[in-house]
Coordinates of C-alpha atoms and ligand atoms in Angstrom, one line a residue:
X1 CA -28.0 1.5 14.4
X2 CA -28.2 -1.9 15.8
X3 CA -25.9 -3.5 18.5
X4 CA -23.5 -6.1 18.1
X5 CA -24.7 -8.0 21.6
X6 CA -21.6 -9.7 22.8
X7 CA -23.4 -11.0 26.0
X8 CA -25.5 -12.8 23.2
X9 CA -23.2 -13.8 21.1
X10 CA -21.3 -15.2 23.9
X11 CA -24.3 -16.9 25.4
X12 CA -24.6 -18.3 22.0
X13 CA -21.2 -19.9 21.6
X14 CA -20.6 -21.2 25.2
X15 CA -24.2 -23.1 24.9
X16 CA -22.3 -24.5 21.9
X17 CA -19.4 -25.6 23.6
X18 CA -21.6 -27.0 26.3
X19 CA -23.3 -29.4 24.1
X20 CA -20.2 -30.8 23.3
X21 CA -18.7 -31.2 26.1
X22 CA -21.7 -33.0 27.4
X23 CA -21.1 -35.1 24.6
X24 CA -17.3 -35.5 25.6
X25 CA -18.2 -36.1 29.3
X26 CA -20.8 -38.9 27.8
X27 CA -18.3 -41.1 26.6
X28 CA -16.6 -41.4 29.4
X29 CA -13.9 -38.6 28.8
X30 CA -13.3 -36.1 31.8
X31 CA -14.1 -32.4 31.9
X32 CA -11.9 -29.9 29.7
X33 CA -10.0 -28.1 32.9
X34 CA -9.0 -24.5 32.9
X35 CA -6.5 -22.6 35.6
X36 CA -5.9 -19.6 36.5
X37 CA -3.4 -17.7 38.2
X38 CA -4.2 -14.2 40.0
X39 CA -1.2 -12.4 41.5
X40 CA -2.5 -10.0 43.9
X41 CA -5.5 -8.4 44.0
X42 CA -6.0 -5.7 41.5
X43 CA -9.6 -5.2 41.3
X44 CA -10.8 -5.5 37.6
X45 CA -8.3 -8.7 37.4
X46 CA -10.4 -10.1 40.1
X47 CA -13.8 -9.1 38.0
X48 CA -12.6 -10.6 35.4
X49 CA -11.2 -13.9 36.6
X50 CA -14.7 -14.2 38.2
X51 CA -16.5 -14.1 35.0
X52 CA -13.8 -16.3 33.4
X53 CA -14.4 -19.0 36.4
X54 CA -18.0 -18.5 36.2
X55 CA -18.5 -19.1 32.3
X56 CA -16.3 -22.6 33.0
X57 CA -19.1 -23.6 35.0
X58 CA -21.3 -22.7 32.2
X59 CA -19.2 -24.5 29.1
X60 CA -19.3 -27.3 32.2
X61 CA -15.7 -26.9 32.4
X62 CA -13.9 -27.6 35.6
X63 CA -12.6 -24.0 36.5
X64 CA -9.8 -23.4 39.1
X65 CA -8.2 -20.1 40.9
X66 CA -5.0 -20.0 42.5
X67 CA -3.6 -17.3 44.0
X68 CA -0.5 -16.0 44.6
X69 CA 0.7 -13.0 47.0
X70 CA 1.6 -9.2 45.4
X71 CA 4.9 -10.1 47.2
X72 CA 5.3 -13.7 45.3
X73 CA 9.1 -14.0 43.3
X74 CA 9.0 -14.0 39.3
X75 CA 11.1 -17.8 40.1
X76 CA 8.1 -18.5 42.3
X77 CA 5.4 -18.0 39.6
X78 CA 7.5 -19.5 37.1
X79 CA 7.9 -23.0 39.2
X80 CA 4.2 -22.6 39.7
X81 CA 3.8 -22.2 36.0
X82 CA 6.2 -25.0 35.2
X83 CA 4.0 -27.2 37.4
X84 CA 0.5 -27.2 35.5
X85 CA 2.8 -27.2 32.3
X86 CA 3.3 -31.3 33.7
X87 CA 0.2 -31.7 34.7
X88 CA -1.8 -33.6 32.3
X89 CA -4.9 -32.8 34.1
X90 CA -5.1 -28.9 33.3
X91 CA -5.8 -28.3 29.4
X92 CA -5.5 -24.4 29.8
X93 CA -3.5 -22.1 32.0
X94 CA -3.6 -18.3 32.3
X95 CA -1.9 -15.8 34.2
X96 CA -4.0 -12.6 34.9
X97 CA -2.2 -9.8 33.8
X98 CA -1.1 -7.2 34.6
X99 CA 1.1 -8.5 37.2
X100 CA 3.5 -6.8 40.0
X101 CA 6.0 -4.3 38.5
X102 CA 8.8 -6.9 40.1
X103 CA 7.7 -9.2 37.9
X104 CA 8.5 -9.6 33.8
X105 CA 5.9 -10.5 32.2
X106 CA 7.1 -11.5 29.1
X107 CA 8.9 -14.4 30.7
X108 CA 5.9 -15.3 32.2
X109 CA 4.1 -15.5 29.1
X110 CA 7.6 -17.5 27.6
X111 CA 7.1 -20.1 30.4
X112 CA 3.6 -21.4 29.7
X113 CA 3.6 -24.3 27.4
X114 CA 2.7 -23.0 24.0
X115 CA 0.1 -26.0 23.7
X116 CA -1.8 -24.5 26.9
X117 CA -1.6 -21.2 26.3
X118 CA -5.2 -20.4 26.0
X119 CA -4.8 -16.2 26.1
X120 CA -2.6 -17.0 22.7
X121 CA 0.2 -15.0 23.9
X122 CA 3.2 -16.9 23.7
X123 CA 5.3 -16.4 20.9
X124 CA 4.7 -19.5 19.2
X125 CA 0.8 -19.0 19.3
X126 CA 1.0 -15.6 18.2
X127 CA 3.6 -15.9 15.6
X128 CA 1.6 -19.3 14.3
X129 CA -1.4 -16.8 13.9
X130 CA 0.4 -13.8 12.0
X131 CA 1.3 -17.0 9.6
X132 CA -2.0 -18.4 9.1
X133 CA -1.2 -21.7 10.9
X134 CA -3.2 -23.5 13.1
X135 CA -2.7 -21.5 16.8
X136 CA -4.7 -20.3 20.1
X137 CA -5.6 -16.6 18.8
X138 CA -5.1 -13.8 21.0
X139 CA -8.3 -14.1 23.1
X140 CA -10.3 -10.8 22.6
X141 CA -9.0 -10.4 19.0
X142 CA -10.7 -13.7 18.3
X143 CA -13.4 -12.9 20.3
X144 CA -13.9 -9.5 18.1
X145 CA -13.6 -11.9 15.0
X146 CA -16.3 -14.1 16.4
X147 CA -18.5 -11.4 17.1
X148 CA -18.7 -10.0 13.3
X149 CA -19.1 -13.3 11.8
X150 CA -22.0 -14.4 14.4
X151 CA -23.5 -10.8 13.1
X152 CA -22.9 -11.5 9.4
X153 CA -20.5 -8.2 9.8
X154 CA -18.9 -7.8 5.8
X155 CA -15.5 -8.0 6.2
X156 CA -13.9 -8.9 2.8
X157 CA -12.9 -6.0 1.2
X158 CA -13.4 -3.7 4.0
X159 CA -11.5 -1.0 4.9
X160 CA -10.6 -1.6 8.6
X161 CA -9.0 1.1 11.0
X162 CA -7.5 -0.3 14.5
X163 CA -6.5 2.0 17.1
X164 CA -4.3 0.5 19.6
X165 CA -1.3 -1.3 19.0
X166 CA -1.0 -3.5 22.1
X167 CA 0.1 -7.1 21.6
X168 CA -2.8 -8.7 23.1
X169 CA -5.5 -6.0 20.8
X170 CA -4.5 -3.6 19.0
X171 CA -1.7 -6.0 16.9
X172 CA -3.5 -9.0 16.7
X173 CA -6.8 -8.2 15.3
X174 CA -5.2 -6.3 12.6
X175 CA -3.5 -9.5 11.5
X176 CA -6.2 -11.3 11.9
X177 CA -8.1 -9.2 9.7
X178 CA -5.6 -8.9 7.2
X179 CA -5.2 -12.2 7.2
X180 CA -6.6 -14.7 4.7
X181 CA -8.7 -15.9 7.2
X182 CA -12.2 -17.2 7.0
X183 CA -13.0 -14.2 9.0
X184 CA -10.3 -11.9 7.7
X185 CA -9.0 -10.1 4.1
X186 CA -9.8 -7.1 5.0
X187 CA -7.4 -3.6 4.0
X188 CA -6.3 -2.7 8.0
X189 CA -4.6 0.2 8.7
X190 CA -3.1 0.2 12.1
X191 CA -2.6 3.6 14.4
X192 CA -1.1 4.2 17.4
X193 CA -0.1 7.0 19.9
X194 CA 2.6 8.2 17.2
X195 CA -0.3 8.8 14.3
X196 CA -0.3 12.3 13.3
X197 CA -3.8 13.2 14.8
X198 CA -4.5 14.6 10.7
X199 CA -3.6 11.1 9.4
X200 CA -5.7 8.9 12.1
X201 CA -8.8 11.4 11.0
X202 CA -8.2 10.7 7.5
X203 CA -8.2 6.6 8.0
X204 CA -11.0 6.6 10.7
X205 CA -13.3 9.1 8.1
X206 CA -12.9 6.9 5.2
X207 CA -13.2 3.5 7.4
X208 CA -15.6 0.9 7.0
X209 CA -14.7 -1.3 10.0
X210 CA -13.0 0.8 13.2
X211 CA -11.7 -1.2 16.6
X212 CA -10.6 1.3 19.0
X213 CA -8.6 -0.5 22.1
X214 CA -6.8 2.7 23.2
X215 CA -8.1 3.4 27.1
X216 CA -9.0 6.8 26.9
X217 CA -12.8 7.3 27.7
X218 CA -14.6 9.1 24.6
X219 CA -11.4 9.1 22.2
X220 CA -13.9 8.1 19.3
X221 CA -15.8 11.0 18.6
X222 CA -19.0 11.5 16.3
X223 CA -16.5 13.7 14.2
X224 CA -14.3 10.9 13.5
X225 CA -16.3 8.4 11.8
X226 CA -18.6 8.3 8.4
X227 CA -22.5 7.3 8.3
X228 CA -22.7 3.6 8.6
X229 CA -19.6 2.3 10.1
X230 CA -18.8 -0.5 11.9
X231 CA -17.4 0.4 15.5
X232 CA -15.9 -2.2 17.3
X233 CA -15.0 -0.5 21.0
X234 CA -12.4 -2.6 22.9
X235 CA -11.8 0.1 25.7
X236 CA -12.9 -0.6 29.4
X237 CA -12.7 2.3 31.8
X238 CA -13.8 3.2 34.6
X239 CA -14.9 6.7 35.8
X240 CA -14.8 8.9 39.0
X241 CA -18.3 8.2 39.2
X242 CA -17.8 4.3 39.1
X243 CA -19.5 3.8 35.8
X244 CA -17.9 1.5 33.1
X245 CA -17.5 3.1 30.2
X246 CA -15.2 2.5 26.4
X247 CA -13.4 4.4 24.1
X248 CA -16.4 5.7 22.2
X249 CA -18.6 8.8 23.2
X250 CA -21.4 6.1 22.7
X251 CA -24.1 8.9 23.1
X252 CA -23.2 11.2 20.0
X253 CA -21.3 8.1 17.6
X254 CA -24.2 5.2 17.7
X255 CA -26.8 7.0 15.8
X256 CA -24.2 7.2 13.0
X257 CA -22.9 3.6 13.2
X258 CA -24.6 0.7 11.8
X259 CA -23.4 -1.6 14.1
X260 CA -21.7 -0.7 17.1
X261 CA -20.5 -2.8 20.6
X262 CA -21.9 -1.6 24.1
X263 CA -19.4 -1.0 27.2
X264 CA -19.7 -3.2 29.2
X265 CA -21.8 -6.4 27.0
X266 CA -19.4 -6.3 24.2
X267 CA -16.2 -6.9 23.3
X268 CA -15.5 -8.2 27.0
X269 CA -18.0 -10.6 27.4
X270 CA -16.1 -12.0 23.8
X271 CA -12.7 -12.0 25.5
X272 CA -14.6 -14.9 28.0
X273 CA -16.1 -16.7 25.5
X274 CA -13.0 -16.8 23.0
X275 CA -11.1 -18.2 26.0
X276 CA -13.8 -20.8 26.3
X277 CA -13.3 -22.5 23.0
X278 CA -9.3 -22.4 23.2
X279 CA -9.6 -24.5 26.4
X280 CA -12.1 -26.6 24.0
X281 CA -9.4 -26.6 21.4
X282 CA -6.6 -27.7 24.2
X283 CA -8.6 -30.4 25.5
X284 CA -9.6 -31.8 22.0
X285 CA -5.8 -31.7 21.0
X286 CA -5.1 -33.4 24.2
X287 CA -7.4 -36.1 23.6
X288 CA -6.9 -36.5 19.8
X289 CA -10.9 -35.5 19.1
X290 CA -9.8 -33.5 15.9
Ligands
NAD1 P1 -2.6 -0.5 26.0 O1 -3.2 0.1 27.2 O2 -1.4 -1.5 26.2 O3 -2.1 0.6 25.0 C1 -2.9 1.6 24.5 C2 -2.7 1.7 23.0 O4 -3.3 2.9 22.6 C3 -1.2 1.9 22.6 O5 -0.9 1.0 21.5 C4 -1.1 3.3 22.1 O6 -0.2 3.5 21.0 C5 -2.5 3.6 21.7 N1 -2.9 5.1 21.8 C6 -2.8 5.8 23.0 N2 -3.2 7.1 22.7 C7 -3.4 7.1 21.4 C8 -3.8 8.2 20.5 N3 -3.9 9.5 21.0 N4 -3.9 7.9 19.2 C9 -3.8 6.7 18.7 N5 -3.4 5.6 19.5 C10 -3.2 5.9 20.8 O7 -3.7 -1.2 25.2 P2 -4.6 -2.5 25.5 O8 -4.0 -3.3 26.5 O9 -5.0 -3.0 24.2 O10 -5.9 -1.8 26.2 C11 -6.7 -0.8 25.6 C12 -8.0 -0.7 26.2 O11 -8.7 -1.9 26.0 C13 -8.0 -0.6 27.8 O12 -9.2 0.2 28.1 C14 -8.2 -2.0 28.3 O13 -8.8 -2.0 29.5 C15 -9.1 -2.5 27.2 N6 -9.1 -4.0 27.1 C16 -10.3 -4.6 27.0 C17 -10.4 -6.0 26.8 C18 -11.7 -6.6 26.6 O14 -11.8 -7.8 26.8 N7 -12.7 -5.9 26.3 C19 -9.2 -6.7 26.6 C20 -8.0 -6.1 26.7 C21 -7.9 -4.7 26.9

């Protein structure tokens, strides 16, 4: 068994970026610029808007927070939203979800500028991608596809089982893979809560790739998986006990994986990294450098 090191791979990628953006920054060109908004303050979403600001410093990106009270007015955000949408100097916006209950997020995701919309969300990213165009991929989808072709993972071919059919997971990465993508044509199945529990055991047993993005801590059980898989574990939970912890019951299922991602140092630390070059891809469109 050998682990599919996201903090690695991630480390890996944003050094990348950073090279070019020296090179940008170089010829006189400013720094690509990322925002974020954070409603409230739901504690993973701050945790994780940290490590987004702090791997902007990293790409040498300018990185900005603002943020907005639990009590703030859907028309509120949206004007806010509306205002970095004119603002030539942000390349990138994202709103930390999950926001207020008061709030609908789909509209918020409708409202930011498709050509800024670095968490690929909006429906003009996201339908782009299921056609194979040119579009900001879902974030941890393309941070999952990033993380198999940095390890050489097959994919071709492969029989790939997703678990989770959430919009910004579970859906995506199963296009993507289907996809004839350079990192794509794999056979996906996709499952979700409504999967006879008989059916999901027959598709995990027989699968060659499985992503798991369901929330439930251990769902993926040694039981479930053949000799030699490729687990891909999206989940982030956190216990009683304060540990952070996936979807897989790592303990019994790594020794029969042959690759398998760590919670935490995996998939999330892709997520980060994935957002990184779509900001680079917004700024290069912005300044005509592709
Ligand atoms: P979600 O929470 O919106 O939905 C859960 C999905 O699991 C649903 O599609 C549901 O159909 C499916 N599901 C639930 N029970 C099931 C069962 N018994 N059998 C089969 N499918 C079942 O999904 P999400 O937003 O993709 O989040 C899933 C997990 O991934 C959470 O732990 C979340 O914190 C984590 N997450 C991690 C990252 C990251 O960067 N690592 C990013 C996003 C989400």
């Amino acid at each position: 068994m050998e682990l599919l090191d996201g903090k690695k791979c991630a480390e890996s990628l944003v050094a990348d970026i950073s090279r070019k953006v020296a090179g940008y920054i170089g010829s006189g060109l400013r720094k690509p610029h990322m925002t974020i908004i954070l409603v409230g303050t739901h504690a993973p979403s701050e945790s994780y808007v940290k490590s987004k600001i702090a791997s902007c410093g990293r790409a040498g990106f300018e990185g900005n927070l603002i943020r907005l009270p639990e009590t703030v007015t859907e028309q509120e955000l949206l004007a806010k939203i509306s205002g970095i949408n004119n603002d030539p100097s942000t390349d990138g916006v994202i709103v930390q979800l999950p926001l207020p209950s008061h709030i609908n997020e789909q509209n918020v995701i409708n409202a930011i500028a498709p050509e800024k919309d670095i968490d690929g969300f909006h429906p003009t990213n996201f339908g782009r991608m299921a056609l194979g165009q040119k579009a900001f991929r879902p974030a941890t989808a393309y941070g999952i596809c990033k993380l198999l072709q940095f390890y050489d993972i097959p994919i071709r071919g492969k029989h790939c089982v997703v678990i989770g059919r959430s919009n910004i997971v579970g859906k995506p990465i199963s296009i993507m893979l289907a996809n004839d993508f350079d990192i794509g044509n794999a056979t996906v199945t996709l499952t979700h809560i409504e999967t006879p529990r008989e059916l999901l055991l027959d598709e995990t047993r027989r699968a060659d790739i499985v992503i798991v993005a369901v929330g439930i801590p251990g769902f993926v059980s040694e039981d479930m998986v053949k000799e030699g898989v490729v687990l891909i574990d999206v989940g982030i939970n956190r216990l009683e006990n304060g540990k952070l912890v996936g979807d897989v019951d790592f303990a019994a299922v790594a020794p029969k994986c042959s690759w398998i991602t760590p919670v935490p140092g995996g998939v999330g630390r892709m997520t980060v990294a994935a957002l990184m070059i779509n900001t680079l891809m917004a700024y290069e469109n912005n300044f005509n450098l592709n």
